[in-house]
Amino acid sequence: MQPLRPVLFHPHIPSVEYIEQTLLPDTYEVRTAKTIPDLADAIIRLGIRGAPALGCAGACGVALSALLTKADSILEFVKQVKSDANLLKNTRPTAVNLFYGIDYVLNVVESALTIEEAKSRAVDAAREVIDSDSRTCHAIGKTGLSVIPDGARILTHCNAGALACAEWGTALGVIRSAHEAGKNISVYSCETRPLLQGSRLTTWELLRDEIDVTLITDSMAAVLMRKGEIDVVVVGADRIVSDAVFNKIGTYMHAVCAHAHNIPFYIAAPLSTFDEKSSESMITVEERDPDEVRKIRGCVTSPDQVPVWNPAFDATPVHLISGIITEYGIFSLPGDIEIINQLKKDKNIQV
Ligand code: MRU
C-alpha cells in the first residue's frame, strides 16, 4: 500500500498539493492550492488538518508565497511574504505546529540577502519540514513500542494518523509501528463528533493498513474501560503547554475515564508540538461554525436556530497523562520541562 502523503510541495508549478480530507472516506481526491487564499481556505475548511500536517502546509505556504511574489527589492519581497504568512497564521489558532512550520520558512526568507536566494532556500526549508516530520513520526512510533504490550486493545480519538502529518502519524504512528513489529493489537477508534475525524479518517487509514479496528461513538468509551476492554489510550496533540495538553474536543473526557479506571493514557507528539513556555490559560481554543454541531455532514439533526457551543479542542491537565511519546523518548510534565526546552534548543526547534 502506498504511504499517504497529505501535503506535498511542487515548486515548478508552483503549488501545494493536498488530499481533500473533508471528502473522505467516500471520495479520495487530490487538490492543488496555487494561491495563498486557496491554501488558507483549505486549512479553515479542514481540507488539510491535524497539527503536524498544518505545520507542513504552513511551511509550503510560505515557500509558495516566496515563489509567487514579484518585488523590486528584497525589503518589499520580505514584506509581501510576511503578509502572506500572517494570512496563513490567522486560519486556525490552536495547533502550534502551524506557527512552527510558517516561522521555520519565514526565518529563512528573512535572513536571505537576495530574492533569488530567498526563493531557493524557502523551497528547501519547506521540503525539510515535510521530510523531518516524516522521520519524526517513524521515531515516535519506535519510542511508543515500549508502552504497547502484545495483545493490547488501544483506544484512540480523532485522527492523529498519516493524514494529520507528513505521513505515518503520531498516535497512529505508534499503532502502525506496533503492528509492523508483529504485535497483535486491536484499536477502538472514537467517532469524534462533530466532524467525525475518528470514523471518517482513522478507521479508513487503519482498514487500509489491515490493522484490526472497531468504531465506537465517543460516549461508548467509558463503558469499554469499565468492562476492562481497553489496555491503553493513545492520542495526538495540537499544543502541549506546561500544565496541559490541547487536543481534539473529547480527549479530556477519555483522560478522566482512563484515570478513573487505572488505564495508562499517552499522548504521542513531536517536539514541535511543545509550547512549554505557555500555560493553559494563555491559549486560544478555536470555536467553529455552530452548523457543524446542528448538522452531520450537511444533514440537519437539530432545530435550525438552537444555540450551540462548538470548541474544536479541549485541554487535559498533565496529572492525567501517563507520558508524552516523542521522537526523543517518553516525557512527563511538569517534571521534564527543562529537558524538553534544552532538546528544542539543541535541535533548533523554535516555537
Ligand atoms: O481539528 P483537527 O482535525 O485539525 O484536529 C486534529 C487533532 O486534534 C489531532 O488529534 C491532533 O492535531 C494531532 S494530529 C497528529
Short mmCIF file of C-alpha atoms and ligand atoms in Angstrom, two decimals:
data_model
loop_
_atom_site.label_atom_id
_atom_site.label_comp_id
_atom_site.label_asym_id
_atom_site.label_seq_id
_atom_site.Cartn_x
_atom_site.Cartn_y
_atom_site.Cartn_z
CA MET A 1 0.00 0.00 0.00
CA GLN A 2 1.38 3.43 -0.99
CA PRO A 3 2.07 5.68 2.05
CA LEU A 4 -0.45 8.52 2.47
CA ARG A 5 1.17 11.91 1.92
CA PRO A 6 -1.44 14.57 2.67
CA VAL A 7 0.68 17.65 1.85
CA LEU A 8 3.29 17.98 -0.92
CA PHE A 9 5.06 20.97 -2.41
CA HIS A 10 5.60 21.39 -6.17
CA PRO A 11 7.97 24.32 -6.79
CA HIS A 12 7.81 24.05 -10.59
CA ILE A 13 4.06 24.67 -10.85
CA PRO A 14 4.24 26.29 -8.11
CA SER A 15 1.59 24.79 -5.85
CA VAL A 16 0.73 22.88 -2.71
CA GLU A 17 -0.89 19.52 -3.38
CA TYR A 18 -3.14 18.07 -0.67
CA ILE A 19 -5.56 15.25 0.00
CA GLU A 20 -9.00 16.86 0.45
CA GLN A 21 -9.85 15.33 3.84
CA THR A 22 -13.43 16.61 4.09
CA LEU A 23 -14.47 14.18 1.34
CA LEU A 24 -13.02 11.05 2.91
CA PRO A 25 -13.84 8.22 3.21
CA ASP A 26 -16.32 8.29 0.30
CA THR A 27 -14.07 10.17 -2.11
CA TYR A 28 -10.28 10.27 -2.33
CA GLU A 29 -9.43 13.48 -4.11
CA VAL A 30 -6.10 15.24 -4.50
CA ARG A 31 -6.40 19.02 -4.90
CA THR A 32 -3.96 21.80 -5.66
CA ALA A 33 -3.66 25.21 -3.99
CA LYS A 34 -1.96 27.68 -6.30
CA THR A 35 -2.55 30.79 -4.21
CA ILE A 36 -2.25 31.67 -0.52
CA PRO A 37 -6.01 32.36 -0.12
CA ASP A 38 -6.73 28.90 -1.63
CA LEU A 39 -4.38 27.27 0.84
CA ALA A 40 -5.81 29.27 3.76
CA ASP A 41 -9.29 28.19 2.73
CA ALA A 42 -8.22 24.51 2.63
CA ILE A 43 -6.90 24.85 6.18
CA ILE A 44 -10.02 26.61 7.51
CA ARG A 45 -12.34 24.03 5.91
CA LEU A 46 -10.20 21.17 7.32
CA GLY A 47 -9.31 20.01 3.80
CA ILE A 48 -5.84 19.93 5.38
CA ARG A 49 -5.91 19.23 9.12
CA GLY A 50 -4.02 17.71 12.05
CA ALA A 51 -1.25 19.59 13.83
CA PRO A 52 1.89 18.31 12.02
CA ALA A 53 0.13 18.43 8.60
CA LEU A 54 -0.79 22.04 9.36
CA GLY A 55 2.91 22.67 10.05
CA CYS A 56 3.77 21.18 6.64
CA ALA A 57 1.03 23.25 4.96
CA GLY A 58 2.21 26.43 6.68
CA ALA A 59 5.80 25.80 5.60
CA CYS A 60 4.73 25.07 2.00
CA GLY A 61 2.50 28.16 2.05
CA VAL A 62 5.41 30.46 2.86
CA ALA A 63 7.53 28.81 0.16
CA LEU A 64 4.63 29.21 -2.28
CA SER A 65 4.36 32.88 -1.36
CA ALA A 66 8.11 33.29 -1.93
CA LEU A 67 7.82 31.77 -5.41
CA LEU A 68 4.74 33.83 -6.33
CA THR A 69 5.95 37.17 -5.01
CA LYS A 70 7.21 39.71 -7.53
CA ALA A 71 9.14 42.58 -5.99
CA ASP A 72 11.85 45.07 -6.93
CA SER A 73 13.75 44.87 -3.67
CA ILE A 74 14.38 42.24 -1.01
CA LEU A 75 12.69 44.52 1.56
CA GLU A 76 9.49 44.68 -0.46
CA PHE A 77 9.74 40.95 -1.11
CA VAL A 78 10.03 40.05 2.58
CA LYS A 79 7.13 42.40 3.41
CA GLN A 80 4.82 40.57 0.97
CA VAL A 81 5.86 37.09 2.16
CA LYS A 82 5.32 38.17 5.78
CA SER A 83 1.86 39.41 4.95
CA ASP A 84 1.01 36.02 3.34
CA ALA A 85 2.47 34.26 6.38
CA ASN A 86 0.14 36.30 8.60
CA LEU A 87 -2.83 35.34 6.47
CA LEU A 88 -1.91 31.68 6.99
CA LYS A 89 -1.33 32.20 10.72
CA ASN A 90 -4.85 33.61 11.06
CA THR A 91 -6.54 30.43 9.81
CA ARG A 92 -6.57 28.29 12.98
CA PRO A 93 -5.27 29.41 16.38
CA THR A 94 -4.70 26.26 18.46
CA ALA A 95 -2.28 23.83 16.77
CA VAL A 96 1.19 25.23 17.42
CA ASN A 97 2.78 23.28 14.55
CA LEU A 98 1.11 25.63 12.06
CA PHE A 99 3.08 28.54 13.53
CA TYR A 100 6.24 26.43 13.75
CA GLY A 101 6.08 25.50 10.04
CA ILE A 102 5.33 29.05 8.93
CA ASP A 103 8.07 30.62 11.06
CA TYR A 104 10.64 27.98 10.08
CA VAL A 105 10.43 29.02 6.42
CA LEU A 106 9.85 32.71 7.15
CA ASN A 107 13.11 32.88 9.14
CA VAL A 108 14.99 31.54 6.14
CA VAL A 109 13.34 34.12 3.85
CA GLU A 110 14.15 36.95 6.26
CA SER A 111 17.81 36.00 6.51
CA ALA A 112 18.38 35.81 2.73
CA LEU A 113 20.41 38.54 1.03
CA THR A 114 18.75 38.36 -2.38
CA ILE A 115 15.29 37.46 -3.70
CA GLU A 116 16.71 34.51 -5.64
CA GLU A 117 18.41 33.15 -2.52
CA ALA A 118 15.20 33.60 -0.51
CA LYS A 119 13.15 31.68 -3.08
CA SER A 120 15.51 28.75 -3.34
CA ARG A 121 16.10 28.48 0.43
CA ALA A 122 12.35 28.71 1.12
CA VAL A 123 11.71 25.73 -1.17
CA ASP A 124 14.43 23.70 0.59
CA ALA A 125 13.11 24.67 4.02
CA ALA A 126 9.52 23.65 3.19
CA ARG A 127 10.78 20.27 1.99
CA GLU A 128 12.85 19.93 5.17
CA VAL A 129 9.74 20.47 7.32
CA ILE A 130 7.91 17.69 5.45
CA ASP A 131 10.85 15.25 5.41
CA SER A 132 11.69 15.85 9.02
CA ASP A 133 8.07 15.32 10.12
CA SER A 134 8.05 12.02 8.29
CA ARG A 135 11.27 10.85 10.03
CA THR A 136 9.95 12.16 13.35
CA CYS A 137 6.71 10.19 13.12
CA HIS A 138 8.63 6.96 12.49
CA ALA A 139 10.81 7.74 15.52
CA ILE A 140 7.71 8.42 17.66
CA GLY A 141 6.38 5.06 16.54
CA LYS A 142 9.57 3.31 17.67
CA THR A 143 9.56 5.12 21.03
CA GLY A 144 5.95 4.11 21.58
CA LEU A 145 6.65 0.37 21.19
CA SER A 146 7.57 0.15 24.87
CA VAL A 147 4.07 1.17 26.04
CA ILE A 148 2.11 -1.14 23.73
CA PRO A 149 2.06 -4.69 25.06
CA ASP A 150 1.45 -7.61 22.74
CA GLY A 151 -2.30 -8.17 22.57
CA ALA A 152 -3.06 -4.54 23.54
CA ARG A 153 -6.52 -3.14 22.96
CA ILE A 154 -5.87 0.52 22.23
CA LEU A 155 -8.35 3.40 22.33
CA THR A 156 -7.72 6.47 20.19
CA HIS A 157 -9.65 9.67 19.49
CA CYS A 158 -9.81 11.91 16.42
CA ASN A 159 -7.20 11.28 13.70
CA ALA A 160 -3.54 11.50 14.59
CA GLY A 161 -2.57 9.43 11.60
CA ALA A 162 -0.71 9.83 8.32
CA LEU A 163 -3.43 12.23 7.17
CA ALA A 164 -2.65 14.51 10.12
CA CYS A 165 1.13 14.53 9.49
CA ALA A 166 3.58 14.29 6.59
CA GLU A 167 2.91 10.52 6.70
CA TRP A 168 2.82 7.56 9.21
CA GLY A 169 1.22 9.56 12.06
CA THR A 170 1.82 10.20 15.75
CA ALA A 171 -0.76 8.19 17.76
CA LEU A 172 -1.41 6.06 14.67
CA GLY A 173 2.37 6.05 14.12
CA VAL A 174 2.70 4.23 17.46
CA ILE A 175 -0.09 1.86 16.42
CA ARG A 176 1.43 1.29 12.95
CA SER A 177 4.89 0.65 14.40
CA ALA A 178 3.47 -1.85 16.92
CA HIS A 179 1.63 -3.64 14.10
CA GLU A 180 4.74 -3.60 11.91
CA ALA A 181 6.76 -5.05 14.82
CA GLY A 182 4.42 -8.04 14.81
CA LYS A 183 2.42 -7.16 17.93
CA ASN A 184 -1.10 -8.48 17.93
CA ILE A 185 -3.02 -5.26 18.59
CA SER A 186 -6.55 -4.02 18.11
CA VAL A 187 -7.86 -0.47 18.05
CA TYR A 188 -11.07 1.20 19.19
CA SER A 189 -11.50 4.40 17.20
CA CYS A 190 -13.84 7.00 18.71
CA GLU A 191 -16.10 8.63 16.15
CA THR A 192 -15.08 12.17 17.22
CA ARG A 193 -18.12 14.40 16.92
CA PRO A 194 -18.76 16.89 15.47
CA LEU A 195 -16.56 16.42 12.38
CA LEU A 196 -16.03 12.66 12.65
CA GLN A 197 -12.27 12.53 12.10
CA GLY A 198 -12.24 9.21 14.02
CA SER A 199 -14.90 7.46 11.97
CA ARG A 200 -14.10 9.03 8.60
CA LEU A 201 -10.31 9.14 8.70
CA THR A 202 -8.83 6.92 11.43
CA THR A 203 -10.87 3.82 10.59
CA TRP A 204 -10.19 4.41 6.87
CA GLU A 205 -6.43 4.59 7.47
CA LEU A 206 -6.37 1.51 9.71
CA LEU A 207 -8.54 -0.62 7.42
CA ARG A 208 -6.27 0.38 4.53
CA ASP A 209 -3.30 -0.97 6.52
CA GLU A 210 -5.22 -4.08 7.62
CA ILE A 211 -4.99 -3.15 11.30
CA ASP A 212 -7.83 -4.50 13.45
CA VAL A 213 -10.16 -1.56 14.21
CA THR A 214 -13.62 -1.19 15.74
CA LEU A 215 -15.57 2.06 15.50
CA ILE A 216 -17.40 3.35 18.59
CA THR A 217 -19.22 6.60 19.32
CA ASP A 218 -17.46 8.91 21.78
CA SER A 219 -19.96 8.06 24.53
CA MET A 220 -19.11 4.33 24.39
CA ALA A 221 -15.51 4.66 25.55
CA ALA A 222 -16.27 4.79 29.30
CA VAL A 223 -18.24 1.54 29.25
CA LEU A 224 -15.45 -0.28 27.42
CA MET A 225 -12.96 0.96 30.00
CA ARG A 226 -15.20 -0.19 32.87
CA LYS A 227 -15.56 -3.62 31.27
CA GLY A 228 -11.75 -3.94 31.24
CA GLU A 229 -11.57 -3.96 27.45
CA ILE A 230 -9.11 -1.10 26.97
CA ASP A 231 -5.44 -1.60 27.91
CA VAL A 232 -4.05 1.74 26.86
CA VAL A 233 -5.21 5.07 25.37
CA VAL A 234 -3.00 6.84 22.79
CA VAL A 235 -3.98 10.17 21.24
CA GLY A 236 -2.21 13.02 19.46
CA ALA A 237 -1.84 16.68 20.47
CA ASP A 238 -2.30 20.11 18.95
CA ARG A 239 -0.32 22.04 21.54
CA ILE A 240 1.48 20.91 24.68
CA VAL A 241 1.86 23.64 27.31
CA SER A 242 3.46 23.44 30.75
CA ASP A 243 0.30 22.32 32.56
CA ALA A 244 -1.95 20.74 29.90
CA VAL A 245 -2.24 19.10 26.51
CA PHE A 246 -4.63 20.55 23.94
CA ASN A 247 -6.17 18.02 21.58
CA LYS A 248 -9.46 17.35 19.82
CA ILE A 249 -12.57 18.03 21.90
CA GLY A 250 -13.42 14.84 23.81
CA THR A 251 -9.84 13.96 24.70
CA TYR A 252 -10.22 15.29 28.27
CA MET A 253 -13.29 13.09 28.80
CA HIS A 254 -11.28 10.00 27.81
CA ALA A 255 -8.40 11.05 30.09
CA VAL A 256 -10.71 11.41 33.09
CA CYS A 257 -12.27 8.00 32.39
CA ALA A 258 -8.89 6.33 31.86
CA HIS A 259 -7.67 7.79 35.18
CA ALA A 260 -10.79 6.52 36.96
CA HIS A 261 -10.17 3.02 35.62
CA ASN A 262 -6.38 2.96 36.08
CA ILE A 263 -5.70 2.76 32.35
CA PRO A 264 -2.47 4.34 31.00
CA PHE A 265 -3.19 7.45 28.94
CA TYR A 266 -0.46 8.52 26.48
CA ILE A 267 -0.01 11.48 24.17
CA ALA A 268 2.09 10.93 21.02
CA ALA A 269 3.53 14.13 19.55
CA PRO A 270 6.71 15.63 18.08
CA LEU A 271 8.84 18.22 19.90
CA SER A 272 7.40 20.82 17.51
CA THR A 273 4.03 20.45 19.28
CA PHE A 274 5.52 21.67 22.59
CA ASP A 275 4.86 25.24 23.62
CA GLU A 276 6.19 24.62 27.12
CA LYS A 277 6.69 28.30 27.94
CA SER A 278 2.93 28.87 27.79
CA SER A 279 0.25 27.61 30.15
CA GLU A 280 -3.37 26.58 29.60
CA SER A 281 -4.98 29.95 30.26
CA MET A 282 -2.83 31.64 27.58
CA ILE A 283 -4.11 29.52 24.68
CA THR A 284 -6.97 30.33 22.33
CA VAL A 285 -9.24 27.41 21.64
CA GLU A 286 -10.75 27.63 18.17
CA GLU A 287 -14.55 27.85 18.15
CA ARG A 288 -16.13 26.70 14.91
CA ASP A 289 -19.35 27.17 12.97
CA PRO A 290 -22.44 26.13 15.02
CA ASP A 291 -23.80 24.29 11.97
CA GLU A 292 -21.04 21.70 12.41
CA VAL A 293 -22.97 20.61 15.52
CA ARG A 294 -26.52 21.26 14.25
CA LYS A 295 -25.88 19.04 11.24
CA ILE A 296 -23.92 15.89 10.49
CA ARG A 297 -22.21 16.19 7.11
CA GLY A 298 -24.87 18.61 5.91
CA CYS A 299 -27.80 16.55 7.23
CA VAL A 300 -29.92 18.50 9.76
CA THR A 301 -30.07 16.81 13.18
CA SER A 302 -31.36 19.65 15.40
CA PRO A 303 -33.68 22.68 15.26
CA ASP A 304 -32.39 25.38 12.92
CA GLN A 305 -31.61 28.08 15.41
CA VAL A 306 -30.73 26.12 18.55
CA PRO A 307 -27.78 27.81 20.28
CA VAL A 308 -24.58 25.78 20.01
CA TRP A 309 -21.17 25.73 21.67
CA ASN A 310 -18.55 24.27 19.33
CA PRO A 311 -14.97 24.36 20.64
CA ALA A 312 -12.64 22.33 18.42
CA PHE A 313 -10.23 21.36 21.22
CA ASP A 314 -10.03 20.75 24.95
CA ALA A 315 -7.18 20.77 27.47
CA THR A 316 -6.20 17.73 29.51
CA PRO A 317 -4.30 18.61 32.70
CA VAL A 318 -0.88 16.96 32.87
CA HIS A 319 -1.63 14.93 36.02
CA LEU A 320 -3.99 12.77 33.94
CA ILE A 321 -1.27 11.91 31.42
CA SER A 322 0.97 8.84 31.88
CA GLY A 323 3.58 10.08 29.41
CA ILE A 324 4.22 12.01 26.21
CA ILE A 325 5.72 9.82 23.49
CA THR A 326 8.12 11.86 21.36
CA GLU A 327 10.86 11.19 18.82
CA TYR A 328 13.41 11.53 21.66
CA GLY A 329 11.78 9.38 24.35
CA ILE A 330 8.82 9.47 26.70
CA PHE A 331 8.48 12.56 28.89
CA SER A 332 6.28 13.74 31.75
CA LEU A 333 5.16 17.23 32.60
CA PRO A 334 5.90 19.30 34.54
CA GLY A 335 9.00 17.25 35.62
CA ASP A 336 10.73 17.07 32.23
CA ILE A 337 10.11 20.64 31.12
CA GLU A 338 13.80 21.65 31.26
CA ILE A 339 14.88 18.58 29.26
CA ILE A 340 12.30 19.41 26.59
CA ASN A 341 13.38 23.03 26.50
CA GLN A 342 17.03 22.01 26.08
CA LEU A 343 16.23 19.40 23.41
CA LYS A 344 14.29 22.00 21.42
CA LYS A 345 17.27 24.38 21.61
CA ASP A 346 19.72 21.64 20.59
CA LYS A 347 17.56 20.56 17.65
CA ASN A 348 16.80 24.14 16.60
CA ILE A 349 13.05 23.78 17.07
CA GLN A 350 11.80 27.29 17.71
CA VAL A 351 8.17 27.56 18.69
O1 MRU B 1 -9.45 19.81 14.00
P1 MRU B 1 -8.39 18.84 13.57
O2 MRU B 1 -8.93 17.70 12.79
O3 MRU B 1 -7.23 19.52 12.90
O4 MRU B 1 -7.84 18.25 14.94
C1 MRU B 1 -6.80 17.32 14.91
C2 MRU B 1 -6.46 16.78 16.24
O5 MRU B 1 -6.97 17.18 17.26
C3 MRU B 1 -5.35 15.75 16.29
O6 MRU B 1 -5.55 14.85 17.32
C4 MRU B 1 -4.02 16.48 16.53
O7 MRU B 1 -3.86 17.51 15.59
C5 MRU B 1 -2.86 15.57 16.45
S1 MRU B 1 -2.52 15.08 14.79
C6 MRU B 1 -1.12 14.15 14.79
#
